C-alpha positions as a printed NumPy array, in Angstrom:
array([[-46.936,  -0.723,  68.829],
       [-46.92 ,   1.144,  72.283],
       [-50.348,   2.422,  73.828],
       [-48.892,   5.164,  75.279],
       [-50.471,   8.759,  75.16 ],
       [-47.946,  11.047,  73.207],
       [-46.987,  13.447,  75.321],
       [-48.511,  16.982,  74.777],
       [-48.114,  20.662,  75.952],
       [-50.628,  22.11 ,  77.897],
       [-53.096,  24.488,  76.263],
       [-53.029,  28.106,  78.016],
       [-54.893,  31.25 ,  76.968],
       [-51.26 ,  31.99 ,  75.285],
       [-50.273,  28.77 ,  73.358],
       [-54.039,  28.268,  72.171],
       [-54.868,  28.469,  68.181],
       [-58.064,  30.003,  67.733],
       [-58.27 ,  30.061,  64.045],
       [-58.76 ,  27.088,  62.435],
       [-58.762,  24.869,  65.599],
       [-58.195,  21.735,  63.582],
       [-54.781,  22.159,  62.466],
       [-53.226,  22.595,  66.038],
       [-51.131,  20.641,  67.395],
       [-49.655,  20.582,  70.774],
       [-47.346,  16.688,  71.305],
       [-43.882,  17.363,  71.754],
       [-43.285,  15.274,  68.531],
       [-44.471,  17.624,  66.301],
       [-43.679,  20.691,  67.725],
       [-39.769,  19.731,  68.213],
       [-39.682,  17.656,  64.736],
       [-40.832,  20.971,  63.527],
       [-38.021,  23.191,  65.665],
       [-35.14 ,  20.492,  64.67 ],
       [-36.368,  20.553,  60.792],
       [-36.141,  24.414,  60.59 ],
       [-32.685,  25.581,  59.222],
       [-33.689,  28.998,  60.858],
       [-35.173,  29.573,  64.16 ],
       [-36.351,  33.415,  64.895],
       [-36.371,  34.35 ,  68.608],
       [-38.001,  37.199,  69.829],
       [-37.981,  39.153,  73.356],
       [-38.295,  42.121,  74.829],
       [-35.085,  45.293,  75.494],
       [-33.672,  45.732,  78.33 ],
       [-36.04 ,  48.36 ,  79.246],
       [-38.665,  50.079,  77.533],
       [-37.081,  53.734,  77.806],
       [-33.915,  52.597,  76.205],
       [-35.748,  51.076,  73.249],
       [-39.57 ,  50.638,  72.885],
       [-39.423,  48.186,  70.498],
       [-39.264,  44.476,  70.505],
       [-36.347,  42.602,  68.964],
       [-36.275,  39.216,  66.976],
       [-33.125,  37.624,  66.256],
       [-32.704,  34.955,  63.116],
       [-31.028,  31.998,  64.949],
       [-29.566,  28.849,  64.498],
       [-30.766,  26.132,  67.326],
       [-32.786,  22.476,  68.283],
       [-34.211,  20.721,  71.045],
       [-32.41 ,  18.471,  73.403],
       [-32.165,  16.823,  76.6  ],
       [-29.132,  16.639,  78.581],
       [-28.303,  14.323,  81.1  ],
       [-25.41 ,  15.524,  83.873],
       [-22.781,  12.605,  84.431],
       [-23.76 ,  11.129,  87.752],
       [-27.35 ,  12.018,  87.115],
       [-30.336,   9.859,  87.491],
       [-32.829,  12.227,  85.581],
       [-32.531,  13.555,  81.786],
       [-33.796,  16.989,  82.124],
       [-36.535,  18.01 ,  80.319],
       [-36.97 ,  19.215,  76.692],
       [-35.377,  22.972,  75.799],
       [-34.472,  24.608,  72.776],
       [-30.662,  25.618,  72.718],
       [-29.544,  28.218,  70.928],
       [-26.236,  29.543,  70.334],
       [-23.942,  33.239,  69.241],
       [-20.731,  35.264,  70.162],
       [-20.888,  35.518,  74.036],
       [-20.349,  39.524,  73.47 ],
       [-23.776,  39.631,  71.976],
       [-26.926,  41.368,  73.242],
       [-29.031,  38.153,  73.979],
       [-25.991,  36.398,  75.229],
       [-25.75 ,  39.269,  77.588],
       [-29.976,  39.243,  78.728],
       [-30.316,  36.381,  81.154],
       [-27.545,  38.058,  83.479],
       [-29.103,  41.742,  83.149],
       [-30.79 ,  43.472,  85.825],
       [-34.449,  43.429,  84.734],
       [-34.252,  39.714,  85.155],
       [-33.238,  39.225,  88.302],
       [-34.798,  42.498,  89.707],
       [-38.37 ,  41.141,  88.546],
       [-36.81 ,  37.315,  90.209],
       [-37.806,  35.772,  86.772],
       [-36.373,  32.23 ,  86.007],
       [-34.574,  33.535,  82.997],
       [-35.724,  36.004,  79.747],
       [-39.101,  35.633,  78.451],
       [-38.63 ,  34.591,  74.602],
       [-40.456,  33.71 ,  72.081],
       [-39.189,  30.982,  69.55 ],
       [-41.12 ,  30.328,  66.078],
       [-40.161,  28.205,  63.306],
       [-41.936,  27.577,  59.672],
       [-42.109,  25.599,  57.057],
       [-43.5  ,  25.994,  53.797],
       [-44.535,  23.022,  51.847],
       [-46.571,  24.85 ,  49.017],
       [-48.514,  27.532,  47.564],
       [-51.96 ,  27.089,  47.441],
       [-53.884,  28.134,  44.074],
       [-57.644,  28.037,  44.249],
       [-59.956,  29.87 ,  41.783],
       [-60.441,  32.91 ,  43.891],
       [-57.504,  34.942,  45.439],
       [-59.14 ,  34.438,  49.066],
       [-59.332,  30.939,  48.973],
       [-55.596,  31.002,  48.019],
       [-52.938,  29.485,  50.795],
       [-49.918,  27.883,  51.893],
       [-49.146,  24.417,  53.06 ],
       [-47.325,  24.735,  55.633],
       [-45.824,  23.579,  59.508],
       [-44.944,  25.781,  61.675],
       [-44.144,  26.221,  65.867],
       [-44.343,  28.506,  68.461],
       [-42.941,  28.339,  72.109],
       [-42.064,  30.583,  74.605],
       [-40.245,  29.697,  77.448],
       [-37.872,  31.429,  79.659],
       [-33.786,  31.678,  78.656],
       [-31.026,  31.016,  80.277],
       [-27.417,  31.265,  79.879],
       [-25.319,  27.362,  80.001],
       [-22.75 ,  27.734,  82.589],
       [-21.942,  23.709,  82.892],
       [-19.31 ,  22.897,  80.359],
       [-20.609,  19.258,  80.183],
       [-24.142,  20.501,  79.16 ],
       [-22.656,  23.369,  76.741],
       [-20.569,  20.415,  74.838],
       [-23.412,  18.352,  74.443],
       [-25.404,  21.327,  73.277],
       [-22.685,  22.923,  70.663],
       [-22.326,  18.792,  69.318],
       [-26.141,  18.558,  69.173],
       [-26.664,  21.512,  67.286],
       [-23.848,  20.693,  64.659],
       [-24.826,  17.445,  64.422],
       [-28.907,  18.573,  64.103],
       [-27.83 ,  20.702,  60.752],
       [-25.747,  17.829,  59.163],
       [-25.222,  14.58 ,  60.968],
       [-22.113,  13.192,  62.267],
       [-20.449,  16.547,  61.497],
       [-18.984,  17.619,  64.993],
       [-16.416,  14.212,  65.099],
       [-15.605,  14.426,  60.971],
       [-14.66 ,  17.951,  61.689],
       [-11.525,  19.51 ,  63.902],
       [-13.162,  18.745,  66.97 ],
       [-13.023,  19.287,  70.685],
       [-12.646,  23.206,  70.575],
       [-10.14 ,  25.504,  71.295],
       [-10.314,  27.249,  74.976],
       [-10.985,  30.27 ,  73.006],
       [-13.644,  29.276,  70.784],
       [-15.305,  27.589,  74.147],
       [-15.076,  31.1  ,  75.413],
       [-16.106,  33.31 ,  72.841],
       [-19.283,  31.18 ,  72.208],
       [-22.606,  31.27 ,  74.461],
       [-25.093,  28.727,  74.617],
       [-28.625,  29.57 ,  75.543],
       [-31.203,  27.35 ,  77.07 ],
       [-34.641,  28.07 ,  76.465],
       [-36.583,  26.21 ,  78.937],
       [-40.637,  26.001,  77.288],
       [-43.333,  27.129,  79.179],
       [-46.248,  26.498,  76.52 ],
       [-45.831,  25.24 ,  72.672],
       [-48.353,  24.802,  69.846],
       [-47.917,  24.023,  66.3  ],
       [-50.155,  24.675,  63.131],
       [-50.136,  22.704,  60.104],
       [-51.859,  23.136,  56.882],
       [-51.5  ,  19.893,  54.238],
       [-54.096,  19.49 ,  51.72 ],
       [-54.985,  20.626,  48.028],
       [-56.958,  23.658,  47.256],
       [-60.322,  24.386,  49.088],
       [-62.432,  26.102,  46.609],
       [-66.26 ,  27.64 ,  47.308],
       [-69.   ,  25.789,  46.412],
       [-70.845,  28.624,  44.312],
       [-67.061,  28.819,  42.159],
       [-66.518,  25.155,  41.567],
       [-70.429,  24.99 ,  40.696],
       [-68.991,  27.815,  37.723],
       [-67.733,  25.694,  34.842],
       [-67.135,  29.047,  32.87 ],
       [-64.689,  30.201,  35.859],
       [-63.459,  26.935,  36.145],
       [-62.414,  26.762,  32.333],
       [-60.585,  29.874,  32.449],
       [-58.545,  29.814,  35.522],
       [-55.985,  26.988,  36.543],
       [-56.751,  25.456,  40.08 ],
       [-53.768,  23.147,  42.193],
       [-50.785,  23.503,  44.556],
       [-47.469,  24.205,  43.987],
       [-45.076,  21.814,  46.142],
       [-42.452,  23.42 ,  48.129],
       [-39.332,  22.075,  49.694],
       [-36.048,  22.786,  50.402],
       [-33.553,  21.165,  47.638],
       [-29.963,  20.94 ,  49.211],
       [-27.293,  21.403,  46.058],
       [-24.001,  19.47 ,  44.903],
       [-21.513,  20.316,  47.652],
       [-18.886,  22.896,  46.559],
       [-15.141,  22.177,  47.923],
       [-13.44 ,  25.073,  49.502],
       [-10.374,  26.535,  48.018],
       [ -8.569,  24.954,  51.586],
       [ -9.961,  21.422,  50.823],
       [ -7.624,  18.878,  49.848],
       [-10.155,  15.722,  50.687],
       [-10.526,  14.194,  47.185],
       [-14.308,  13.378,  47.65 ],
       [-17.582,  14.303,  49.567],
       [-17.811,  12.11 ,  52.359],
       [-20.666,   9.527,  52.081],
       [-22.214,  11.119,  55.432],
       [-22.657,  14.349,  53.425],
       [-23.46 ,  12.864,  50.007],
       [-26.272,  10.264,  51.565],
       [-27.637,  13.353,  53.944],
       [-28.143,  15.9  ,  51.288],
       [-30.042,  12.728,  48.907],
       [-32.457,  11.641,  52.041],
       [-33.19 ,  15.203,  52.993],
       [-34.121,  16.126,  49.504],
       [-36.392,  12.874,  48.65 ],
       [-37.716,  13.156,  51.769],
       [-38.893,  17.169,  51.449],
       [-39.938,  16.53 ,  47.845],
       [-42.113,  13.222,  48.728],
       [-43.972,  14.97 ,  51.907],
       [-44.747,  18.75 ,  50.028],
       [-46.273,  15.922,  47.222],
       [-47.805,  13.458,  49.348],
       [-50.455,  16.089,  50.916],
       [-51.904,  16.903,  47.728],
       [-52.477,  14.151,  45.952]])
């Protein structure tokens, strides 16, 4: 078992949780297992300029963490998000704009959250009611992937991040003009913190004390995961069967969501 101190983000007047101090958690374990688990990521950040549009945009996308390693390099860079959409798109077209490099900022300010709900809490009042739950927040500044080498690794890592071993059982490499018409974002993070409720109902004293109350309403938690379904073949597919990488994904995800969301309850 290593001795090592897990590796954690600094706490800033930004990234600090205030409420309910306990739950937060800032170790890059958490926080990224949290940003890889989440089928959706939503990304947030500013317009282009406040007279053009006052208000601030999020954007539901699809992304993970990674850490890519140039050939020739010595050093694997740090820990980023990447994130990915049609190059023609608004935030694909941000980190080249001129309020970033008139302001000499190291790339767009963003925001980057990610949740997971792992029950509904039922207590005996409505105020005491809740939600297990994990979730993330980072913000970091984005930039656009010009180095083909790192935008491979980052297209394979995010296909292979939403089912593994997808990108080689699928027609892979890409097309010049799928390589074109896709941009890759790098979100390099600045601060991080995570939250994470897991435990059964927390009930006042003065309610549980009330066997009357107690007797009338029904007091426990509600587990919550994501079930992945039976795979349904396209009307192009001629494979005869699921392959065993699918099949053997979609079982491990499931037990796995179903034991966790059960675990912190009992």
């Amino acid at each position: 078992m290593s001795n090592e101190e897990p590796e954690v983000y600094e706490k800033t007047a930004r990234s600090t949780v205030n409420r309910y101090r306990p739950r937060a958690k800032y170790d890059h374990e958490t926080i990224h297992g949290i940003i890889d688990s989440s089928l959706v990521l939503h990304v947030s950040f500013n317009p282009t300029s406040i007279d053009e549009d006052p208000f601030p945009t999020i954007l539901p996308m699809l992304g993970c963490t990674g850490s890519y390693t140039a050939d020739g390099a010595e050093e694997t860079s740090a820990t980023a998000i990447y994130l990915h959409g049609h190059i023609a798109s608004r935030f694909m077209k941000l980190p080249n704009s001129p309020s970033v490099h008139d302001q000499a900022l190291p790339g767009v300010p963003v925001c980057v959250a990610a949740t997971h709900v792992d029950g509904i809490i039922l207590a005996i009042t409505p105020f005491n009611h809740s939600c297990n739950y994990r979730s993330a927040v980072i913000h970091g500044y984005a930039t656009l992937v010009e180095d083909p080498g790192e935008k491979m690794y980052a297209l394979k890592l995010m296909t292979d991040n939403i089912v593994p071993e997808r990108w080689d059982n699928s027609r892979v490499p890409p097309t010049e003009a799928e390589m074109k018409s896709t941009g890759v974002i790098r979100v390099d993070i600045v601060s991080a913190s995570a939250k994470i409720r897991a435990a059964p109902p927390g009930s006042d004293k003065t309610d549980v004390a009330d066997e009357e109350t107690r007797k009338r309403v029904w007091t426990g938690s509600v587990p919550t995961h994501i079930k992945y379904g039976t795979p349904v073949p396209a009307g192009e597919n001629v494979k005869a069967e699921v392959p065993n990488y699918i099949t053997n994904w979609i079982s491990e995800e499931n037990s796995k969501g179903e034991i966790y969301s059960r675990k912190i309850v009992s």
